[in-house]
Coordinates of C-alpha atoms in Angstrom, one line a residue:
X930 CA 49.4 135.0 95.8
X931 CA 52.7 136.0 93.3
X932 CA 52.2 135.2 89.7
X933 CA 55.0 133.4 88.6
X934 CA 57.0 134.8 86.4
X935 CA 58.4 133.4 82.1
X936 CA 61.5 132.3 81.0
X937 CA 62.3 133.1 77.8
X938 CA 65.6 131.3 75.9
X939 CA 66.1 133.8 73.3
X940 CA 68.5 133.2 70.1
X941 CA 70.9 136.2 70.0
X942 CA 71.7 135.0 66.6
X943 CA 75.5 135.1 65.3
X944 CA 76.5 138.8 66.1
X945 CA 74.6 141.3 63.9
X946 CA 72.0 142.4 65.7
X947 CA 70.0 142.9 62.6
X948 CA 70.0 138.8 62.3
X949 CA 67.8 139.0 65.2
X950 CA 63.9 138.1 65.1
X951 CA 60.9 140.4 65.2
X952 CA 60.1 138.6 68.0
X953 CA 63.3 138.4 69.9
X954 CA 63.6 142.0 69.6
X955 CA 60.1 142.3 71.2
X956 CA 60.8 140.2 74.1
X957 CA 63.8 141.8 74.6
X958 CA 62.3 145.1 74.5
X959 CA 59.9 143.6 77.6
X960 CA 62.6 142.1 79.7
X961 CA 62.6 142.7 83.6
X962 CA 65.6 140.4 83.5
X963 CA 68.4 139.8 81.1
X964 CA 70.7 136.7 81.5
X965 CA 72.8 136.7 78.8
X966 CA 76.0 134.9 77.4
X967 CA 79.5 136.4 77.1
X968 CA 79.5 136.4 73.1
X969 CA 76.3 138.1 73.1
X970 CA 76.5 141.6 71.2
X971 CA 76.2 143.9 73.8
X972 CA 75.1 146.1 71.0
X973 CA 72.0 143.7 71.4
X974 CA 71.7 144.8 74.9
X975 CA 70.6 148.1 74.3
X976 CA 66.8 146.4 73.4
X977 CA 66.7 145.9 77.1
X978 CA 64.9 148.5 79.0
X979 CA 66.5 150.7 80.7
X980 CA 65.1 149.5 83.8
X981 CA 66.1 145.8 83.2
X982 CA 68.4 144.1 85.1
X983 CA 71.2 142.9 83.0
X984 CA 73.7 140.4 83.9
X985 CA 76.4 138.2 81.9
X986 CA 76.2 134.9 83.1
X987 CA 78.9 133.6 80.6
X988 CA 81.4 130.9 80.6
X989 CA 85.0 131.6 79.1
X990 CA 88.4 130.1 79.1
X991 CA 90.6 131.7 82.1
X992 CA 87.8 134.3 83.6
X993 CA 85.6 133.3 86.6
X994 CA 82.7 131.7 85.3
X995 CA 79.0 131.4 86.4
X996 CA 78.3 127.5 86.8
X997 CA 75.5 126.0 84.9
X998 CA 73.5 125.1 88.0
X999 CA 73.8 128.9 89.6
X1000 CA 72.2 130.2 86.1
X1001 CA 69.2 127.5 86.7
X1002 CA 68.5 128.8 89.7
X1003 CA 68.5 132.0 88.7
X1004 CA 66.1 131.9 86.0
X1005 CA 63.8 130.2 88.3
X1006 CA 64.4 132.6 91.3
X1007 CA 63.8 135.6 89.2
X1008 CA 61.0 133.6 87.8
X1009 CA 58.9 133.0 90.2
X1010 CA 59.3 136.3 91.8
X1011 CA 56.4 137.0 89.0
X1012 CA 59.5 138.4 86.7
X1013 CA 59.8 138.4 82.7
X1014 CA 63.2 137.0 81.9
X1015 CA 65.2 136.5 78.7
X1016 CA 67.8 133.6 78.6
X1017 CA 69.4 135.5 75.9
X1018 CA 72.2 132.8 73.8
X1019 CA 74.3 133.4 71.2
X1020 CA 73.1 131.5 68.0
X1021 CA 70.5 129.3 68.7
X1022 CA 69.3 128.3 71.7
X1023 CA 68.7 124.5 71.0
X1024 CA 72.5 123.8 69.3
X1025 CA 75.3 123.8 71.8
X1026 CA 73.2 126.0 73.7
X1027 CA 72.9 123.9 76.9
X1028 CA 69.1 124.9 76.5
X1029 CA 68.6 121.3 77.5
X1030 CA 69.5 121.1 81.2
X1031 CA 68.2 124.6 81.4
X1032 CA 64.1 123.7 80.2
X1033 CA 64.5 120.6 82.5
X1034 CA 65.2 122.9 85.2
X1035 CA 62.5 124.9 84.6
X1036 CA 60.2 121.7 83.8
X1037 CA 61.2 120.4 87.6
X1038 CA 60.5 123.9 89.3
X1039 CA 56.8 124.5 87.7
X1040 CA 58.3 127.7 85.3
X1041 CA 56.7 128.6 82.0
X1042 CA 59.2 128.9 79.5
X1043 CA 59.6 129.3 75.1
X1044 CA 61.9 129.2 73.4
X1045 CA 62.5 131.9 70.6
X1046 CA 65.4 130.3 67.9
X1047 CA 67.9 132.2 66.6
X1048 CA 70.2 132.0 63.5
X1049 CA 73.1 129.5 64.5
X1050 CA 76.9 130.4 63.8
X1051 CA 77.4 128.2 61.3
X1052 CA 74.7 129.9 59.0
X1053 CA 75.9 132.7 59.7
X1054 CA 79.5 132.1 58.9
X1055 CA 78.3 130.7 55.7
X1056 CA 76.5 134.0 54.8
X1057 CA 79.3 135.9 55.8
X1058 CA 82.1 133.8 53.7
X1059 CA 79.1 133.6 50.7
X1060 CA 79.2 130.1 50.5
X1061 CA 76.3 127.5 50.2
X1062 CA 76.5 124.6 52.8
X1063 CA 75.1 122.3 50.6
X1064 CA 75.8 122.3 46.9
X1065 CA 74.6 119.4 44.5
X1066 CA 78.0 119.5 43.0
X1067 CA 79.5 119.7 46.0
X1068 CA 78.4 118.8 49.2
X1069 CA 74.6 116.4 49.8
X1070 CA 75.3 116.8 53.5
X1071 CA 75.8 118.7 56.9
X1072 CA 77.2 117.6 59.8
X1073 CA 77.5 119.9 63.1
X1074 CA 80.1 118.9 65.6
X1075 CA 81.3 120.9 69.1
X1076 CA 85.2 120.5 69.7
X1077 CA 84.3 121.1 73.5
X1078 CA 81.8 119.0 75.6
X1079 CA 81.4 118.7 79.7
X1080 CA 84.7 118.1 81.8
X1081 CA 86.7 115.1 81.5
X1082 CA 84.6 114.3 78.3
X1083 CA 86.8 114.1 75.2
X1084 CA 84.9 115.6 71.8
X1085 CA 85.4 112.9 68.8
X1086 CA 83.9 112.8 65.2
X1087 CA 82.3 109.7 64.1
X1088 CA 83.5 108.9 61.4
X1089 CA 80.6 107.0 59.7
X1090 CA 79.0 110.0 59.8
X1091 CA 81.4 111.5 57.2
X1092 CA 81.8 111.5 53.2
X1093 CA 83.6 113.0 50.6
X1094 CA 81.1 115.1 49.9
X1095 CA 80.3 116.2 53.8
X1096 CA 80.6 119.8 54.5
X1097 CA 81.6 119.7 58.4
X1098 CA 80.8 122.2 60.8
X1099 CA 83.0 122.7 64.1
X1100 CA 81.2 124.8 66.9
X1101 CA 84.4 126.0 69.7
X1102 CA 87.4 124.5 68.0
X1103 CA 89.2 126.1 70.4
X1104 CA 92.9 127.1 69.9
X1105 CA 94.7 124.2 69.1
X1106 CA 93.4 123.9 65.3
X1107 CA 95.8 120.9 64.9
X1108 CA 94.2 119.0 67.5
X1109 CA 90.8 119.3 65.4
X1110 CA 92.6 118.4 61.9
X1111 CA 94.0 115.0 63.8
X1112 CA 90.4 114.6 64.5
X1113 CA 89.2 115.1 60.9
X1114 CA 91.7 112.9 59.3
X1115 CA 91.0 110.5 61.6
X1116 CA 87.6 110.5 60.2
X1117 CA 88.2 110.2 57.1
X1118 CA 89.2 113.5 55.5
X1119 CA 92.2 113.9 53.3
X1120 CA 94.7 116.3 54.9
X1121 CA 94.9 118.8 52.0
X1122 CA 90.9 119.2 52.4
X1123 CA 90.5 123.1 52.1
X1124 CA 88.7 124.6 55.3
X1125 CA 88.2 128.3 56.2
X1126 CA 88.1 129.5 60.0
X1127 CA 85.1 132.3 60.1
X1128 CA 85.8 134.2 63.8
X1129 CA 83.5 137.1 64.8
X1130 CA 81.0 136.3 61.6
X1131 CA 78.5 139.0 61.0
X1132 CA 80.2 141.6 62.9
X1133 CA 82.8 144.1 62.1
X1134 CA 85.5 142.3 64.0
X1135 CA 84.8 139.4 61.2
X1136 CA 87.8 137.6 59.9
X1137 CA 88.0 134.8 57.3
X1138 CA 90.8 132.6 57.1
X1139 CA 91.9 129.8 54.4
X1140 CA 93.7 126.7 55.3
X1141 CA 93.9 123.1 54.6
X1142 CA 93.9 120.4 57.6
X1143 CA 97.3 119.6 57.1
X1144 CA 98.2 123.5 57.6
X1145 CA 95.8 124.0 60.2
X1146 CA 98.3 123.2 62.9
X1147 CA 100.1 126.3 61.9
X1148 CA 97.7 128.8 61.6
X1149 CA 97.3 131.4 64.2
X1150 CA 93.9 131.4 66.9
X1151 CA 91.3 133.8 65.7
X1152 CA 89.4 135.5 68.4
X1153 CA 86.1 133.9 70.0
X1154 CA 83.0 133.1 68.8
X1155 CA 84.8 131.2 65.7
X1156 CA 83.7 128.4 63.5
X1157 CA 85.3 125.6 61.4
X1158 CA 84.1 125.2 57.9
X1159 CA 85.7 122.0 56.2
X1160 CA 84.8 120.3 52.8
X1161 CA 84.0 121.1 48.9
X1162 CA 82.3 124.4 49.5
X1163 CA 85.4 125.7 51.6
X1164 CA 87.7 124.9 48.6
X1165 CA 85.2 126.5 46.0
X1166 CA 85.2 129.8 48.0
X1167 CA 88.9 130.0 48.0
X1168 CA 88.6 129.6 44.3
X1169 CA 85.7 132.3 43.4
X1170 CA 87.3 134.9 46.1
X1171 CA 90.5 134.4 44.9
X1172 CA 92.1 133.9 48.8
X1173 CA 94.9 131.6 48.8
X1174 CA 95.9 129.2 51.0
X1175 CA 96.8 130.9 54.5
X1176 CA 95.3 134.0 54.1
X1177 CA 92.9 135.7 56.7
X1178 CA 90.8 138.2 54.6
X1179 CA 89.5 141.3 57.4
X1180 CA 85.9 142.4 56.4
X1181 CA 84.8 145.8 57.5
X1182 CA 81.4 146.5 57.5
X1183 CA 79.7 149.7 56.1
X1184 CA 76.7 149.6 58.4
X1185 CA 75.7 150.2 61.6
X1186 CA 76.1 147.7 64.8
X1187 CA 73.3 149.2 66.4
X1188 CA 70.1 148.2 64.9
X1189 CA 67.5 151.4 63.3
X1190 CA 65.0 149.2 62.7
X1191 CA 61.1 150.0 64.7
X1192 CA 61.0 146.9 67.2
X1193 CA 57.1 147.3 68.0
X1194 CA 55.9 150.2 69.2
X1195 CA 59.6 151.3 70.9
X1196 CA 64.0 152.3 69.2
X1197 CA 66.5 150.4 71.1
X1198 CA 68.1 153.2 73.1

């Protein structure tokens, strides 16, 4: 009788592929089967070995798409075929990650799965600007919202959930930054509330750009994965990195994409 397979949903982190885990990089470095996401670093890829199968099972705007259900069933075909396969998201799996419907899925078909997390965009976005997200002269809280939900759905802040002294979080806002600001302001932020767009954070495609919500109808679309930062912390970095209003601020980074570091007993080719 065929072993079933595992089903690994492994957080690719925010870009850098030395953000990922010790034990992400293992697993990956024991895959049979790779389903990844489009975002994923294919720099991160190269853990895989090279006997894997590898195939991107992503969603973007405009390009044919693999539907939800289709990526189910093939984690659990591959599964219980008696393979090893990663689920491999950007970020963390469990936050706008869709990890959900996929460990029900599993659940229903009888397939052993764990999850591995990963470091979430808007950490890593935080790092990358050098900003804390919480600041007791700031900011007491976080909230994390997604500017894009299922079809038909329309994404909404509530706004009891939001203060003063909020630092917000938008996961996919998507190109039409003045649509989000509407939203804001609608929720009770003032519209000269200073907010930075990170896109590409961690990687050396990473821009940072500064903005208020009232200007944020005007700024240009920044390149995909990219997060909204909005609140106290987003006006103190403009102050202490001197970036004025409107201003997208390249970073190139002086190290290597690929990662050097020993994951177990094998290099990422």
């Amino acid at each position: 009788m065929l072993t079933k397979g595992k089903v690994y949903l492994v957080g690719a982190g925010p870009g850098d592929p030395e953000l990922l885990t010790m034990k992400a990089c293992r697993i990956l470095g024991e895959a049979q089967v790779v389903l990844h996401d489009d975002l994923v670093n294919p720099e991160i890829l190269h853990l895989a070995p090279p006997a894997a199968r590898i195939q991107n099972v992503g969603k973007r705007c405009g390009r044919p798409r693999t539907s939800q259900e289709e990526i189910q069933s093939q984690m659990v075909t591959f599964a219980s075929q008696g393979l090893k396969v990663v689920r491999l998201k950007g970020g963390d799996p469990l936050l706008y990650g869709r990890a959900g419907e996929e460990m029900d899925a599993l659940r229903y078909a009888g397939i052993e799965f764990e999850v591995v997390p990963g470091i979430t965009a808007a950490f890593g976005a935080a790092a990358s600007a050098r900003i804390p997200l919480t600041d007791r002269r700031l900011s007491s809280k976080v909230a994390f919202f997604s500017n894009h939900l299922c079809a038909g759905e329309d994404a909404s802040l509530e706004t009891n959930s939001i203060s003063g002294d909020t630092t917000v979080l938008v996961y996919m806002p998507g190109k039409d930054y003045g649509n989000v600001a509407v939203k804001l302001c609608a929720a009770g932020f003032d519209p000269q509330t200073r907010c930075l767009i990170v896109s590409c954070a961690t990687t050396e495609r990473q821009q940072i750009h500064s903005s208020t919500l009232e200007k944020l109808k005007t700024t240009p679309s920044f390149p995909a994965p990219a997060l909204l930062i909005v609140g106290g912390v987003a006006a103190h970095y403009s102050s202490v990195e001197n970036t004025p209003v409107g201003t997208a601020v390249y970073f190139r980074r002086n190290v290597k994409c690929r990662p050097t570091f020993d994951c177990g007993s094998r290099r990422p080719r």
